[in-house]
Amino acid sequence: MCNATEGIPHMSIPKGKIFLLQPVQFSGPCKSNQVLVEVGGIIVAPTNIQAWNDEKEKWISFANIDGLTINGGGQIDGQGSVWWNACTDKALHFHNCNGLQLSKLRHLNSPKNHISISSSNRVYISNLHIFAPEKSPNTDGIDISRSSNVSVLNTVMETGDDCIAINGGSSYIKISGIACGPGHGISIGSLGKNGAYETVEEIQVSNCSFTGTQNAARIKTWQGGSGYARKIIFERIRLINSEHPIIIDQNYDPNSLKPGSKSAVKMSDVTFRDVRGTSADEIAIDLVCSDSVGCTNIVLENIDIRSTIPGKRTYSRCNNAHGTAKETNPIVPCLSQ
């Protein structure tokens, strides 16, 4: 397919057909600047672990292919339950695929991450339905790392982990129209694990709903790391029984803390605006910033998060967070002073 020199190279999975696909990698660069893959039918992964041979990190991988479009209305089924207690990785992985477009597909039961994007620019993802059982471990919907100018729009995600995770090296990410739940919400990070220097900036999350999720809008960084997370906006967010609606955690894994550590990923210029709905936990706003670095210019505006239980109050919790809060329920004293 990559050697075609005329027209747009095209691979089709016919509608009404089911194909068992062994682990496979499609590698470029391609001679054409456009490549089309139409998935009209159903692709399923082998359920026999031995069938994967030594390739246990990726099921379907695309690398170094620019102008790749995958659509067609079909289904990609990772049949991942056999892997959920094992060590595996991504179902569908794109590396260095600039100009990628992914739309109108169903993704089911990934062994781990359903879709992973790395080292790519100008990525457009829309109109997907991603599903894995609520208790399935590590079944992230979409993971983004070291990528820029990525849009994820109008997609339904029901997972056992993050609906979307935005990892280090990512910038100019737009997420809108996501229906998340169950799952662990939309997360920035985790960043700075094992003392790493990592950065994330220019992230916009808007017009998203979270139903029965463990978290909703979350930023998580490890103590001992370095770098920054900045210029991040969560706005027009709707909540239904979300356990932790707004959470900043600069101590993502408290068990890893080193006494006296003065290093942390710097967090600044983060806005939560027009966030409304119900919380399953009494702590609806949780801003846990590190003692050493803290968070600056944290802005909360037009927030109304009430308890799922009628008559019960919601509260906020702060540590070393600095900024402003306006028209916020529950009140956030550390930002309101």
Coordinates of C-alpha atoms in Angstrom, one line a residue:
M1 CA 0.0 0.0 0.0
C2 CA 2.8 2.4 0.8
N3 CA 4.5 1.9 -2.5
A4 CA 1.5 3.1 -4.6
T5 CA 2.4 6.2 -6.7
E6 CA -1.0 6.9 -8.3
G7 CA -4.2 8.0 -6.7
I8 CA -4.9 7.5 -3.0
P9 CA -3.8 4.1 -1.7
H10 CA -6.9 2.4 -0.3
M11 CA -7.4 -0.7 2.0
S12 CA -11.0 -1.8 2.7
I13 CA -12.5 -4.1 5.4
P14 CA -15.9 -5.0 3.9
K15 CA -19.1 -4.4 5.7
G16 CA -20.7 -7.6 7.1
K17 CA -17.4 -9.5 7.4
I18 CA -15.5 -10.5 10.5
F19 CA -11.7 -10.7 10.3
L20 CA -9.3 -12.2 12.9
L21 CA -6.2 -10.1 12.8
Q22 CA -2.8 -11.1 14.3
P23 CA -0.6 -8.3 15.6
V24 CA 0.5 -6.2 12.7
Q25 CA 2.5 -3.1 12.0
F26 CA 2.1 -0.8 9.0
S27 CA 5.2 1.3 8.5
G28 CA 6.0 4.2 6.3
P29 CA 7.0 6.6 4.9
C30 CA 4.6 6.1 2.0
K31 CA 5.1 7.5 -1.5
S32 CA 1.6 9.0 -1.5
N33 CA 0.8 11.9 0.9
Q34 CA -2.6 10.4 1.6
V35 CA -3.6 6.8 2.7
L36 CA -7.2 5.6 3.3
V37 CA -8.2 2.6 5.4
E38 CA -12.0 1.9 5.4
V39 CA -13.2 -0.4 8.2
G40 CA -16.7 -1.3 7.3
G41 CA -16.7 -4.8 8.9
I42 CA -15.4 -6.1 12.2
I43 CA -11.8 -6.7 13.1
V44 CA -11.1 -8.9 16.2
A45 CA -7.9 -9.7 18.0
P46 CA -6.8 -13.2 18.9
T47 CA -7.9 -14.3 22.4
N48 CA -5.1 -16.9 22.7
I49 CA -2.1 -15.2 24.3
Q50 CA 0.3 -17.5 22.5
A51 CA -1.0 -16.2 19.1
W52 CA 0.6 -12.8 20.0
N53 CA 4.1 -14.4 20.0
D54 CA 6.6 -11.8 21.2
E55 CA 4.4 -8.8 20.2
K56 CA 2.5 -7.9 23.3
E57 CA 2.8 -4.1 23.3
K58 CA 0.7 -3.3 20.3
W59 CA -2.0 -5.0 18.3
I60 CA -2.4 -2.7 15.3
S61 CA 0.3 -0.2 14.8
F62 CA 0.8 2.6 12.2
A63 CA 4.2 4.3 12.2
N64 CA 5.6 7.1 10.0
I65 CA 2.6 7.4 7.7
D66 CA 1.4 10.9 6.9
G67 CA -2.0 11.8 5.7
L68 CA -3.6 8.6 7.1
T69 CA -7.4 8.4 7.3
I70 CA -9.2 5.6 9.0
N71 CA -13.0 5.5 9.0
G72 CA -15.9 3.4 7.6
G73 CA -18.4 2.8 10.4
G74 CA -17.0 -0.6 11.4
Q75 CA -15.8 -2.1 14.7
I76 CA -12.4 -2.9 16.2
D77 CA -12.7 -5.5 19.0
G78 CA -9.6 -6.1 21.1
Q79 CA -11.2 -9.0 23.0
G80 CA -9.0 -7.9 25.8
S81 CA -10.4 -9.7 28.9
V82 CA -7.7 -12.3 28.7
W83 CA -5.1 -9.5 29.0
W84 CA -6.7 -7.5 31.8
N85 CA -4.6 -9.3 34.5
A86 CA -1.5 -9.5 32.3
C87 CA 1.1 -7.1 31.1
T88 CA 0.3 -5.7 27.7
D89 CA -0.2 -2.3 26.1
K90 CA -2.0 -0.6 23.2
A91 CA -4.6 -1.9 20.9
L92 CA -4.4 0.7 18.2
H93 CA -1.2 2.8 18.1
F94 CA -0.2 5.7 15.9
H95 CA 3.4 6.9 16.0
N96 CA 4.7 9.9 13.9
C97 CA 1.5 9.9 11.8
N98 CA 1.1 13.6 10.9
G99 CA -2.3 14.6 9.4
L100 CA -4.0 11.6 10.9
Q101 CA -7.8 11.5 10.7
L102 CA -9.8 8.9 12.7
S103 CA -13.6 8.8 12.7
K104 CA -16.8 6.8 12.7
L105 CA -15.7 3.6 14.3
R106 CA -16.5 1.5 17.4
H107 CA -13.6 0.4 19.6
L108 CA -14.3 -2.4 22.1
N109 CA -12.5 -4.2 24.9
S110 CA -8.9 -3.2 24.4
P111 CA -6.2 -5.2 26.1
K112 CA -5.0 -1.9 27.5
N113 CA -5.2 1.6 25.9
H114 CA -7.8 1.6 23.1
I115 CA -6.1 4.3 21.0
S116 CA -2.6 5.8 21.5
I117 CA -1.2 8.8 19.7
S118 CA 2.5 9.6 20.0
S119 CA 4.9 12.0 18.3
S120 CA 2.2 13.2 15.9
N121 CA 1.0 16.6 14.6
R122 CA -2.3 17.7 13.1
V123 CA -4.5 14.9 14.4
Y124 CA -8.3 14.9 14.1
I125 CA -10.4 12.3 15.9
S126 CA -14.2 12.4 15.9
N127 CA -17.4 10.4 16.2
L128 CA -16.0 7.3 17.9
H129 CA -17.6 5.0 20.4
I130 CA -15.1 3.5 22.8
F131 CA -16.3 0.8 25.2
A132 CA -14.8 -1.4 27.9
P133 CA -16.3 -2.6 31.2
E134 CA -16.1 -0.3 34.2
K135 CA -13.9 -2.8 36.1
S136 CA -11.5 -3.5 33.2
P137 CA -8.0 -2.2 34.3
N138 CA -6.0 0.4 32.3
T139 CA -8.4 0.5 29.4
D140 CA -7.9 4.2 28.6
G141 CA -10.0 5.5 25.8
I142 CA -7.4 7.8 24.0
D143 CA -3.8 8.5 25.2
I144 CA -1.9 11.4 23.7
S145 CA 1.8 11.9 24.2
R146 CA 4.5 14.1 22.6
S147 CA 1.9 15.4 20.1
S148 CA 0.5 18.8 19.1
N149 CA -2.5 20.2 17.3
V150 CA -4.7 17.3 18.3
S151 CA -8.5 17.6 18.2
V152 CA -10.8 15.0 19.8
L153 CA -14.5 15.7 19.2
N154 CA -18.0 14.3 19.6
T155 CA -17.1 10.9 21.0
V156 CA -18.7 8.5 23.5
M157 CA -16.3 6.8 25.9
E158 CA -17.1 4.1 28.5
T159 CA -14.0 2.7 30.0
G160 CA -12.3 1.3 33.0
D161 CA -9.7 4.0 33.2
D162 CA -9.1 7.6 31.8
C163 CA -11.5 8.5 29.0
I164 CA -8.7 10.7 27.7
A165 CA -5.1 11.0 29.1
I166 CA -2.9 13.9 27.9
N167 CA 0.7 13.0 28.7
G168 CA 4.1 14.8 28.6
G169 CA 5.3 16.6 25.5
S170 CA 1.7 17.5 24.3
S171 CA 0.5 21.0 23.4
Y172 CA -2.4 22.6 21.6
I173 CA -4.9 19.9 22.3
K174 CA -8.6 20.6 21.8
I175 CA -11.2 18.2 23.4
S176 CA -14.9 18.9 22.9
G177 CA -18.2 17.1 22.9
I178 CA -17.0 14.1 24.9
A179 CA -19.5 11.9 26.8
C180 CA -17.4 10.1 29.4
G181 CA -18.7 7.5 31.8
P182 CA -18.0 5.2 33.4
G183 CA -14.3 5.9 33.5
H184 CA -11.7 8.1 35.3
G185 CA -12.4 11.3 33.5
I186 CA -10.2 13.5 31.3
S187 CA -6.7 13.7 32.8
I188 CA -3.7 15.8 32.2
G189 CA -0.8 13.5 33.2
S190 CA 0.4 11.9 35.1
L191 CA 3.6 14.0 34.7
G192 CA 7.1 13.8 36.2
K193 CA 7.2 10.1 37.2
N194 CA 10.6 8.9 38.3
G195 CA 12.0 12.5 38.4
A196 CA 11.3 13.1 34.7
Y197 CA 11.1 16.5 33.1
E198 CA 7.8 16.8 31.3
T199 CA 5.6 19.6 29.9
V200 CA 2.0 20.1 28.8
E201 CA 0.5 23.4 27.7
E202 CA -2.3 25.0 25.7
I203 CA -5.0 22.4 26.5
Q204 CA -8.7 23.2 26.0
V205 CA -11.5 20.8 27.3
S206 CA -15.0 22.0 26.7
N207 CA -18.6 20.9 26.3
C208 CA -18.0 17.5 28.0
S209 CA -20.2 15.4 30.3
F210 CA -19.1 13.0 33.0
T211 CA -21.6 10.4 34.2
G212 CA -20.7 8.0 37.1
T213 CA -17.0 8.7 36.7
Q214 CA -14.3 8.4 39.3
N215 CA -13.0 11.8 38.3
A216 CA -14.0 14.5 35.8
A217 CA -11.4 17.2 35.2
R218 CA -8.1 16.1 36.6
I219 CA -4.5 17.2 36.5
K220 CA -2.0 14.8 38.2
T221 CA 1.8 15.1 38.6
W222 CA 4.4 13.2 40.6
Q223 CA 6.4 14.7 43.4
G224 CA 10.1 14.8 42.5
G225 CA 9.5 15.5 38.8
S226 CA 10.0 18.8 37.0
G227 CA 8.7 20.7 34.0
Y228 CA 5.4 22.5 33.8
A229 CA 1.6 22.1 33.1
R230 CA 0.2 25.5 32.1
K231 CA -2.5 27.3 30.0
I232 CA -5.1 24.6 30.6
I233 CA -8.9 25.3 30.4
F234 CA -11.8 23.1 31.4
E235 CA -15.1 24.8 30.6
R236 CA -18.8 24.0 30.1
I237 CA -18.5 20.8 32.0
R238 CA -21.6 18.8 33.1
L239 CA -21.5 16.3 35.9
I240 CA -23.8 13.4 36.9
N241 CA -22.7 11.6 40.1
S242 CA -19.0 12.1 39.4
E243 CA -16.9 11.1 42.4
H244 CA -14.1 13.7 42.1
P245 CA -15.3 16.5 39.8
I246 CA -12.4 18.9 40.0
I247 CA -9.0 17.6 41.1
I248 CA -5.4 18.9 41.0
D249 CA -3.0 16.4 42.5
Q250 CA 0.7 17.3 42.6
N251 CA 1.3 14.3 44.8
Y252 CA -0.2 11.7 42.5
D253 CA 1.5 8.7 44.2
P254 CA 2.0 9.7 47.8
N255 CA 3.9 6.5 48.5
S256 CA 6.7 7.7 46.2
L257 CA 7.3 10.9 48.2
K258 CA 10.9 11.6 49.2
P259 CA 11.3 13.5 52.5
G260 CA 12.4 17.0 51.8
S261 CA 11.9 16.8 48.1
K262 CA 11.8 20.4 46.6
S263 CA 11.1 19.4 43.0
A264 CA 7.7 19.2 41.4
V265 CA 6.1 19.9 38.0
K266 CA 5.1 23.6 38.1
M267 CA 1.4 24.1 37.6
S268 CA 0.0 27.5 36.5
D269 CA -2.7 29.3 34.5
V270 CA -5.3 26.7 35.0
T271 CA -9.0 27.6 34.6
F272 CA -12.2 25.7 35.5
R273 CA -15.2 27.6 34.2
D274 CA -18.9 26.8 34.0
V275 CA -18.8 23.4 35.8
R276 CA -22.2 22.2 37.0
G277 CA -23.8 19.0 38.3
T278 CA -23.6 16.5 41.1
S279 CA -20.7 14.9 43.0
A280 CA -20.8 11.5 44.6
D281 CA -18.2 12.6 47.2
E282 CA -18.5 15.5 49.6
I283 CA -15.1 16.8 48.4
A284 CA -16.2 18.3 45.0
I285 CA -13.1 20.5 44.5
D286 CA -9.8 19.1 45.5
L287 CA -6.7 21.3 44.9
V288 CA -3.7 19.4 46.4
C289 CA -0.6 21.3 45.3
S290 CA 2.9 20.4 46.5
D291 CA 4.4 22.1 49.5
S292 CA 7.6 22.8 47.6
V293 CA 6.3 24.4 44.4
G294 CA 2.5 24.9 44.6
C295 CA 0.0 26.0 42.0
T296 CA -0.3 29.6 40.7
N297 CA -3.0 31.5 38.9
I298 CA -5.7 28.8 39.4
V299 CA -9.0 30.3 38.4
L300 CA -12.5 29.0 39.2
E301 CA -15.5 30.7 37.7
N302 CA -19.2 29.9 37.7
I303 CA -19.0 26.6 39.5
D304 CA -22.0 24.9 41.0
I305 CA -21.4 21.3 42.2
R306 CA -23.9 19.8 44.5
S307 CA -24.1 16.5 46.3
T308 CA -25.8 13.6 44.6
I309 CA -27.6 13.0 48.0
P310 CA -30.3 15.6 48.5
G311 CA -29.7 17.9 51.4
K312 CA -26.0 17.0 51.8
R313 CA -23.4 19.7 51.3
T314 CA -20.3 19.6 49.2
Y315 CA -16.9 21.0 50.2
S316 CA -13.5 22.0 48.8
R317 CA -10.0 21.2 50.0
C318 CA -6.8 23.1 49.3
N319 CA -3.1 22.9 49.8
N320 CA -0.7 25.6 48.5
A321 CA -3.0 26.6 45.7
H322 CA -3.1 30.3 44.7
G323 CA -5.5 32.2 42.4
T324 CA -9.1 33.4 42.3
A325 CA -12.6 31.9 42.7
K326 CA -15.8 33.7 41.6
E327 CA -19.4 32.4 42.0
T328 CA -18.2 29.0 43.2
N329 CA -20.2 26.4 45.1
P330 CA -18.7 24.9 47.1
I331 CA -16.7 27.9 48.2
V332 CA -12.9 27.6 47.8
P333 CA -11.5 29.6 50.7
C334 CA -7.8 29.4 49.6
L335 CA -8.7 31.1 46.3
S336 CA -11.5 33.4 47.7
Q337 CA -9.4 35.4 50.1

